[in-house]
Coordinates of C-alpha atoms and ligand atoms in Angstrom, one line a residue:
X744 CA 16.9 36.5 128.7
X745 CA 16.6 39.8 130.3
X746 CA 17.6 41.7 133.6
X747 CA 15.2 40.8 136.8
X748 CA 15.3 43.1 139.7
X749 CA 13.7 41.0 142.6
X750 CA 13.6 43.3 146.0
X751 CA 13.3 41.2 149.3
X752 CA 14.8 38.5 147.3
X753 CA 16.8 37.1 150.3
X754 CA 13.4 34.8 151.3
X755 CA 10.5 33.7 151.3
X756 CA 8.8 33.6 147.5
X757 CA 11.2 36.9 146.4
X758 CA 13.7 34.0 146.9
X759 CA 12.0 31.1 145.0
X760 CA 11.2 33.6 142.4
X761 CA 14.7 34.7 142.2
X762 CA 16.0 31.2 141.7
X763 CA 13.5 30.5 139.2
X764 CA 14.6 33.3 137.0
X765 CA 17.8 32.7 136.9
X766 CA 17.1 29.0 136.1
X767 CA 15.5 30.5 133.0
X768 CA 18.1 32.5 132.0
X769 CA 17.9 35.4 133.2
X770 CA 20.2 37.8 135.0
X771 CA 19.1 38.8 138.7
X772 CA 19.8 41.6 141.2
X773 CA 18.2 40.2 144.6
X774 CA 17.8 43.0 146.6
X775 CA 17.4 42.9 150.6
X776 CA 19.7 43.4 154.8
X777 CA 20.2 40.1 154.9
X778 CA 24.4 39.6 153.6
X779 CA 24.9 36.1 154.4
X780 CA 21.8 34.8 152.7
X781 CA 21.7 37.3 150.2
X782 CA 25.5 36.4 149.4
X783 CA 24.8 32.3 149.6
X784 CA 22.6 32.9 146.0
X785 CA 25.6 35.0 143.9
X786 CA 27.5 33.6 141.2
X787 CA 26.4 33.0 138.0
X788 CA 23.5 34.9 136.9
X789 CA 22.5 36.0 140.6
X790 CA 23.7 39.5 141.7
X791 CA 23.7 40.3 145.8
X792 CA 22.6 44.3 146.7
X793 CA 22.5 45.0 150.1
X794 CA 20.2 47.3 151.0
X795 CA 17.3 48.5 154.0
X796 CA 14.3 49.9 151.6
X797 CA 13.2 51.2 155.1
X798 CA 15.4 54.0 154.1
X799 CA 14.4 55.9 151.1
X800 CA 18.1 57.5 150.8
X801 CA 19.3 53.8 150.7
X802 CA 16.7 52.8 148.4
X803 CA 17.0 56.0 145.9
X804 CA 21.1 55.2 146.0
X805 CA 20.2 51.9 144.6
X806 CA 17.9 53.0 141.9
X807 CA 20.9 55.5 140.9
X808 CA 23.0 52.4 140.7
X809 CA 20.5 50.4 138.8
X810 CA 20.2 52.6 135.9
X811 CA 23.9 53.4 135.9
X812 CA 24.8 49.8 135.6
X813 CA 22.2 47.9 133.9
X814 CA 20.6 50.9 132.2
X815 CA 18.1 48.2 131.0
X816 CA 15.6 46.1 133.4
X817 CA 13.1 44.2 132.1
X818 CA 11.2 43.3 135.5
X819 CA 11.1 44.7 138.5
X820 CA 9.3 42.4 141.6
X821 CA 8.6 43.9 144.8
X822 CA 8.5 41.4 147.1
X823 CA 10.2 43.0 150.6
X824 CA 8.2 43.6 153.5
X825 CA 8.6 43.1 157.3
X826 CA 6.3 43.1 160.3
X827 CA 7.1 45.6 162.8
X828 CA 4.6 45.1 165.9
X829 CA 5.4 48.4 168.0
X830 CA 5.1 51.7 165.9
X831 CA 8.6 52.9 164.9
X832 CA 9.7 55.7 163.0
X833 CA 13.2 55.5 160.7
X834 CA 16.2 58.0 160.9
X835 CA 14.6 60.2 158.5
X836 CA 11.0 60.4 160.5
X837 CA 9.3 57.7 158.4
X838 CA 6.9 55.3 160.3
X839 CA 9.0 52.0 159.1
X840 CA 5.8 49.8 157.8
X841 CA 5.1 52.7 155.5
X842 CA 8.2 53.3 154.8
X843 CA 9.5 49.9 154.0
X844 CA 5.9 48.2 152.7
X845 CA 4.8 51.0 150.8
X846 CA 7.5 54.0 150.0
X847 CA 10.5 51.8 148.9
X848 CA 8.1 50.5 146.6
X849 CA 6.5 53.9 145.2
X850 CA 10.6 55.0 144.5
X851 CA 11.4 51.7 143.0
X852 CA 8.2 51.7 140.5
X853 CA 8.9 55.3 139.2
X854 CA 12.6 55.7 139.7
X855 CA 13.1 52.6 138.1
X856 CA 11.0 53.9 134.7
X857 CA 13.9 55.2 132.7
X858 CA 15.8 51.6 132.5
X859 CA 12.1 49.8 132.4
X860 CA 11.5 51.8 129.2
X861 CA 14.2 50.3 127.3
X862 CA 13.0 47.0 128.0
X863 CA 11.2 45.5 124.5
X864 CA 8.1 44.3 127.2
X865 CA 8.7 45.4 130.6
X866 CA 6.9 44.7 133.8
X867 CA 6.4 45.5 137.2
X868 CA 4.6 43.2 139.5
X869 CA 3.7 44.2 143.5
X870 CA 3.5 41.4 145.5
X871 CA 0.9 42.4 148.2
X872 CA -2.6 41.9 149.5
X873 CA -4.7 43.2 146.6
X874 CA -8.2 42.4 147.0
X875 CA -8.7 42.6 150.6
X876 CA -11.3 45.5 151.0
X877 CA -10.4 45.4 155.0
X878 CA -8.2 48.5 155.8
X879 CA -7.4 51.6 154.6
X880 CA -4.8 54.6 153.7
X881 CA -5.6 57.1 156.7
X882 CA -5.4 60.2 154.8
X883 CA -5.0 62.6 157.7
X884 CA -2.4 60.4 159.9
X885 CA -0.5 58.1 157.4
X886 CA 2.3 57.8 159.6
X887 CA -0.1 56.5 162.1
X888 CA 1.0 58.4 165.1
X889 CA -2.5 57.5 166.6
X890 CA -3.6 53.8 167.0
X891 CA -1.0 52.0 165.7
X892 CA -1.2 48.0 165.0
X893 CA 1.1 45.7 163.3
X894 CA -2.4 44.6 161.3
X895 CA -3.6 48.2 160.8
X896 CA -0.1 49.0 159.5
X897 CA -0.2 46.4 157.1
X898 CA -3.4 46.8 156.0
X899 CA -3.0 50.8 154.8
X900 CA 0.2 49.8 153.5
X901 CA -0.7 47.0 151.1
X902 CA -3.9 49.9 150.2
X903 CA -1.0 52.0 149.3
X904 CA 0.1 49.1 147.0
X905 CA -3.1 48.9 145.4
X906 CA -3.2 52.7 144.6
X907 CA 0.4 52.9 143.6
X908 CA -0.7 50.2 140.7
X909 CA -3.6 52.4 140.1
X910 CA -1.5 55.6 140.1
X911 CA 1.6 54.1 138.3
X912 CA -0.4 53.4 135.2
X913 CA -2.3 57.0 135.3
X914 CA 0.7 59.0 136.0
X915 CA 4.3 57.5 135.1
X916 CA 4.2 57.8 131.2
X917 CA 6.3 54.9 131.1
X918 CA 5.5 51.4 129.0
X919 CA 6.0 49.0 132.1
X920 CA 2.7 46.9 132.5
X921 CA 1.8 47.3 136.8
X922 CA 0.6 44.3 137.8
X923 CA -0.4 44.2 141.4
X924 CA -0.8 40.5 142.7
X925 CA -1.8 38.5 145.9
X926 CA -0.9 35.3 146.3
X927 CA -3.2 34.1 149.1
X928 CA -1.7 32.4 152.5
X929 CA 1.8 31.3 151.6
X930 CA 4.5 29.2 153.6
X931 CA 6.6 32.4 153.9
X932 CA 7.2 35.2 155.9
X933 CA 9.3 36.0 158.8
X934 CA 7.3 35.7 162.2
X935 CA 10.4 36.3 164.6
X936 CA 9.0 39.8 165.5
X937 CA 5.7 38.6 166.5
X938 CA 5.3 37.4 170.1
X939 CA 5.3 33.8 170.8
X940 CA 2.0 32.9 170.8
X941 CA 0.9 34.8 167.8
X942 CA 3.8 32.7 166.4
X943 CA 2.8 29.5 167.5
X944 CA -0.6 29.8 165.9
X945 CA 0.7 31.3 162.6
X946 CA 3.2 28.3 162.2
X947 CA -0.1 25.7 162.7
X948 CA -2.1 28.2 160.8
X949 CA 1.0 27.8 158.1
X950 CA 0.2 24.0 157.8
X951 CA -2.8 24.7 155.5
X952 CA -1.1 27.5 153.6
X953 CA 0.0 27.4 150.2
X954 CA 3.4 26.2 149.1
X955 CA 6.0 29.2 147.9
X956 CA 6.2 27.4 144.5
X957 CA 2.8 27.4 143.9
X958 CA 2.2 30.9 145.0
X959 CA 4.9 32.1 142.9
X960 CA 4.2 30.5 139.9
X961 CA 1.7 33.0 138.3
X962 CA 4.5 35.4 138.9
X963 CA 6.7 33.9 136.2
X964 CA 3.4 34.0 133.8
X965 CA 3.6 37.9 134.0
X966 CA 7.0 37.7 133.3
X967 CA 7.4 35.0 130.5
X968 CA 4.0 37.1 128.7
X969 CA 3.3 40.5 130.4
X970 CA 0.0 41.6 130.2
X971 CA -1.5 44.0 127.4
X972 CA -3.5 46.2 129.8
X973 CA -1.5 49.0 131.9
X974 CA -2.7 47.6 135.0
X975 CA -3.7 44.1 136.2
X976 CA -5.0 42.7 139.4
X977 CA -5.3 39.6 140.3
X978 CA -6.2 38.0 143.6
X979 CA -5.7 34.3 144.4
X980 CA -6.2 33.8 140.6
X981 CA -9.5 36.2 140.3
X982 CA -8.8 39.0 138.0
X983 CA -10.3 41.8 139.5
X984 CA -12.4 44.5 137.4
X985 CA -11.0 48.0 136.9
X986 CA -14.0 49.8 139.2
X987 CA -13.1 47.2 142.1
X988 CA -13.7 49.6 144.8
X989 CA -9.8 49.6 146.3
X990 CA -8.8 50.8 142.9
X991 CA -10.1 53.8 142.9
X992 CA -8.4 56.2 140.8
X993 CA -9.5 59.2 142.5
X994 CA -7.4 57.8 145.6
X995 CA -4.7 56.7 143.8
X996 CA -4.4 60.7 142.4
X997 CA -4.9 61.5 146.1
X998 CA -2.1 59.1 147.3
X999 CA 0.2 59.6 144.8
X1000 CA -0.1 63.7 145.9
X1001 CA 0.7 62.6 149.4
X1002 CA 3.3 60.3 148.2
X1003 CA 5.2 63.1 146.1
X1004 CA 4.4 65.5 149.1
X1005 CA 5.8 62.7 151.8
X1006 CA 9.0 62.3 149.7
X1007 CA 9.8 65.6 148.9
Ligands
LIG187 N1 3.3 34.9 153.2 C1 2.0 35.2 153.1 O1 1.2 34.4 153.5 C2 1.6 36.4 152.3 C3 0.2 36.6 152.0 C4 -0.2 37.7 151.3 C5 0.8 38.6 150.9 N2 2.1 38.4 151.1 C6 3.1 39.4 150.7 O2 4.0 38.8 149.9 C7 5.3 39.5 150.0 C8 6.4 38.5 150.3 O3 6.1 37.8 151.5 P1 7.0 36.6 152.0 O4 6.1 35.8 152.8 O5 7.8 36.0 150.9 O6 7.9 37.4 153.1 P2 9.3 37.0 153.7 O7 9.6 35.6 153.6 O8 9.3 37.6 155.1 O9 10.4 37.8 152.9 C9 10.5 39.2 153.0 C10 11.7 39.7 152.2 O10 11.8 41.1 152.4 C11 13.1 41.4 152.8 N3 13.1 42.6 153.7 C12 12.5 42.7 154.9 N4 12.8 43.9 155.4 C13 13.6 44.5 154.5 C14 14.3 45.8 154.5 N5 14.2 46.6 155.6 N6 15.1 46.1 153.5 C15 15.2 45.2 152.4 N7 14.6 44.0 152.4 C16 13.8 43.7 153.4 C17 13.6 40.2 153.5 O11 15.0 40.1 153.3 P3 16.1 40.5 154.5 O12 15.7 39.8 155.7 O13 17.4 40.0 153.8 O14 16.0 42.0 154.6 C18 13.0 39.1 152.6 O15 13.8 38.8 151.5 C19 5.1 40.5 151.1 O16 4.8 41.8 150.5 C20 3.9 40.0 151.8 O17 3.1 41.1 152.4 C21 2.5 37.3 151.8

């Protein structure tokens, strides 16, 4: 039994994946806006933070709170994401993809490291898109103030993902195993702000996807045995080599210098 931080564990497979740990014994902090649903899983082993991780004051508040009143955490899963289809920049002049996809994620990994270091085998796994070579971080404009697109967004985002693995196990110090891990088309995700049609062909797209159970199965596996290597990648069940080219570590050093820079 240990503690299980799950953020975006409101839905989709943070959801399943919350309920699944808990069901094994262990305690959970489901992280994510949404009170009613968020509130619907509490009791028992099942704890309810509300929080936006579009806002990095929000998010750091939270990490405070974490190590204050666990002090230990075994997993962290980073699960919370959103679409956002018209560029939008947060109260504290963050574009929100970025901010939310990314950034909350970046704080969580190393803010989280004191109370992840206590753990006897702790691990950290990023739910995201790693393996896709399409996209990329745009190192000049990552607040894409120029040519914005929901996919674009996305896409640099879940690179930022990749390199924060990358740069998590050159830089933190900390004994957490990063595993970064894409779990393929999945009957998940919230659609409501795409338009219509985009939705319509997303929900007969979603017929041939996989079911959240089996796409968050593998999750448990990193959980239940952690790896031995610092990082791991693994896409659709393909482990990926270290010298895949979106693991670059000279990027990762470069991101995780923005990232520091960004956050400051
Ligand atoms: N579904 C797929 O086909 C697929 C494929 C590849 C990769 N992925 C990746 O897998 C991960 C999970 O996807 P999913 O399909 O399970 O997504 P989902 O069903 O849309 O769930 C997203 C979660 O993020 C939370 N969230 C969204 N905005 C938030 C905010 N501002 N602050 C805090 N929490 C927020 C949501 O909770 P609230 O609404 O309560 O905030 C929800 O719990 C994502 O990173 C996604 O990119 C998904």
């Amino acid at each position: 039994m240990g503690v299980v931080v799950v953020s975006g564990g409101t839905n989709g497979m943070g959801r399943a994946f919350a309920l699944g740990r808990a069901e094994r014994g262990d305690r959970v902090l489901v992280l994510g806006r949404n009170r009613e649903r968020g509130e619907a899983m509490t009791g028992g082993p099942i704890a309810f933070r509300r929080v936006d991780l579009s806002s990095m004051a929000e998010t750091r508040q939270v990490i405070d709170e974490i190590i204050t009143g666990y002090g230990t955490v075994d997993a962290l899963a980073l699960f919370a994401n959103g679409l956002t289809p018209r560029r939008t920049v947060t109260a504290e002049g963050l574009e929100r993809t970025f901010a939310l996809y990314y950034l909350s994620r970046y704080l969580l990994s190393f803010g989280l490291r004191p109370a992840l270091d206590r753990a006897a085998a702790p691990v950290i796994v990023n739910i995201a898109g790693v393996g896709a070579r399409k996209g990329a971080v745009r190192w000049t404009d990552p607040q894409l103030t120029s040519g914005y697109s929901t996919v674009t967004a996305q896409l640099q985002a879940g690179r930022a993902n990749d390199l924060l693995g990358v740069g998590f196990a050159q830089r933190s110090g900390g004994r957490a195993r990063y595993v970064l891990y894409h779990p393929g088309f999945t009957r998940s995700g919230d659609r409501s702000p795409l338009p219509l049609p985009i939705r319509g062909l997303l929900a007969a797209a979603s017929l041939m996807a996989r079911p959240v159970a089996d796409a968050v199965a593998p999750i448990h596996r990193f959980l239940d045995a952690p790896p031995a290597a610092p990082l791991t990648a693994i896409d659709r069940g393909r482990e990926l080599p270290p010298d895949y080219p979106t693991l670059d570590p000279r990027n990762a050093e470069r991101l995780m210098d923005l990232t520091e820079k960004l956050l400051r």
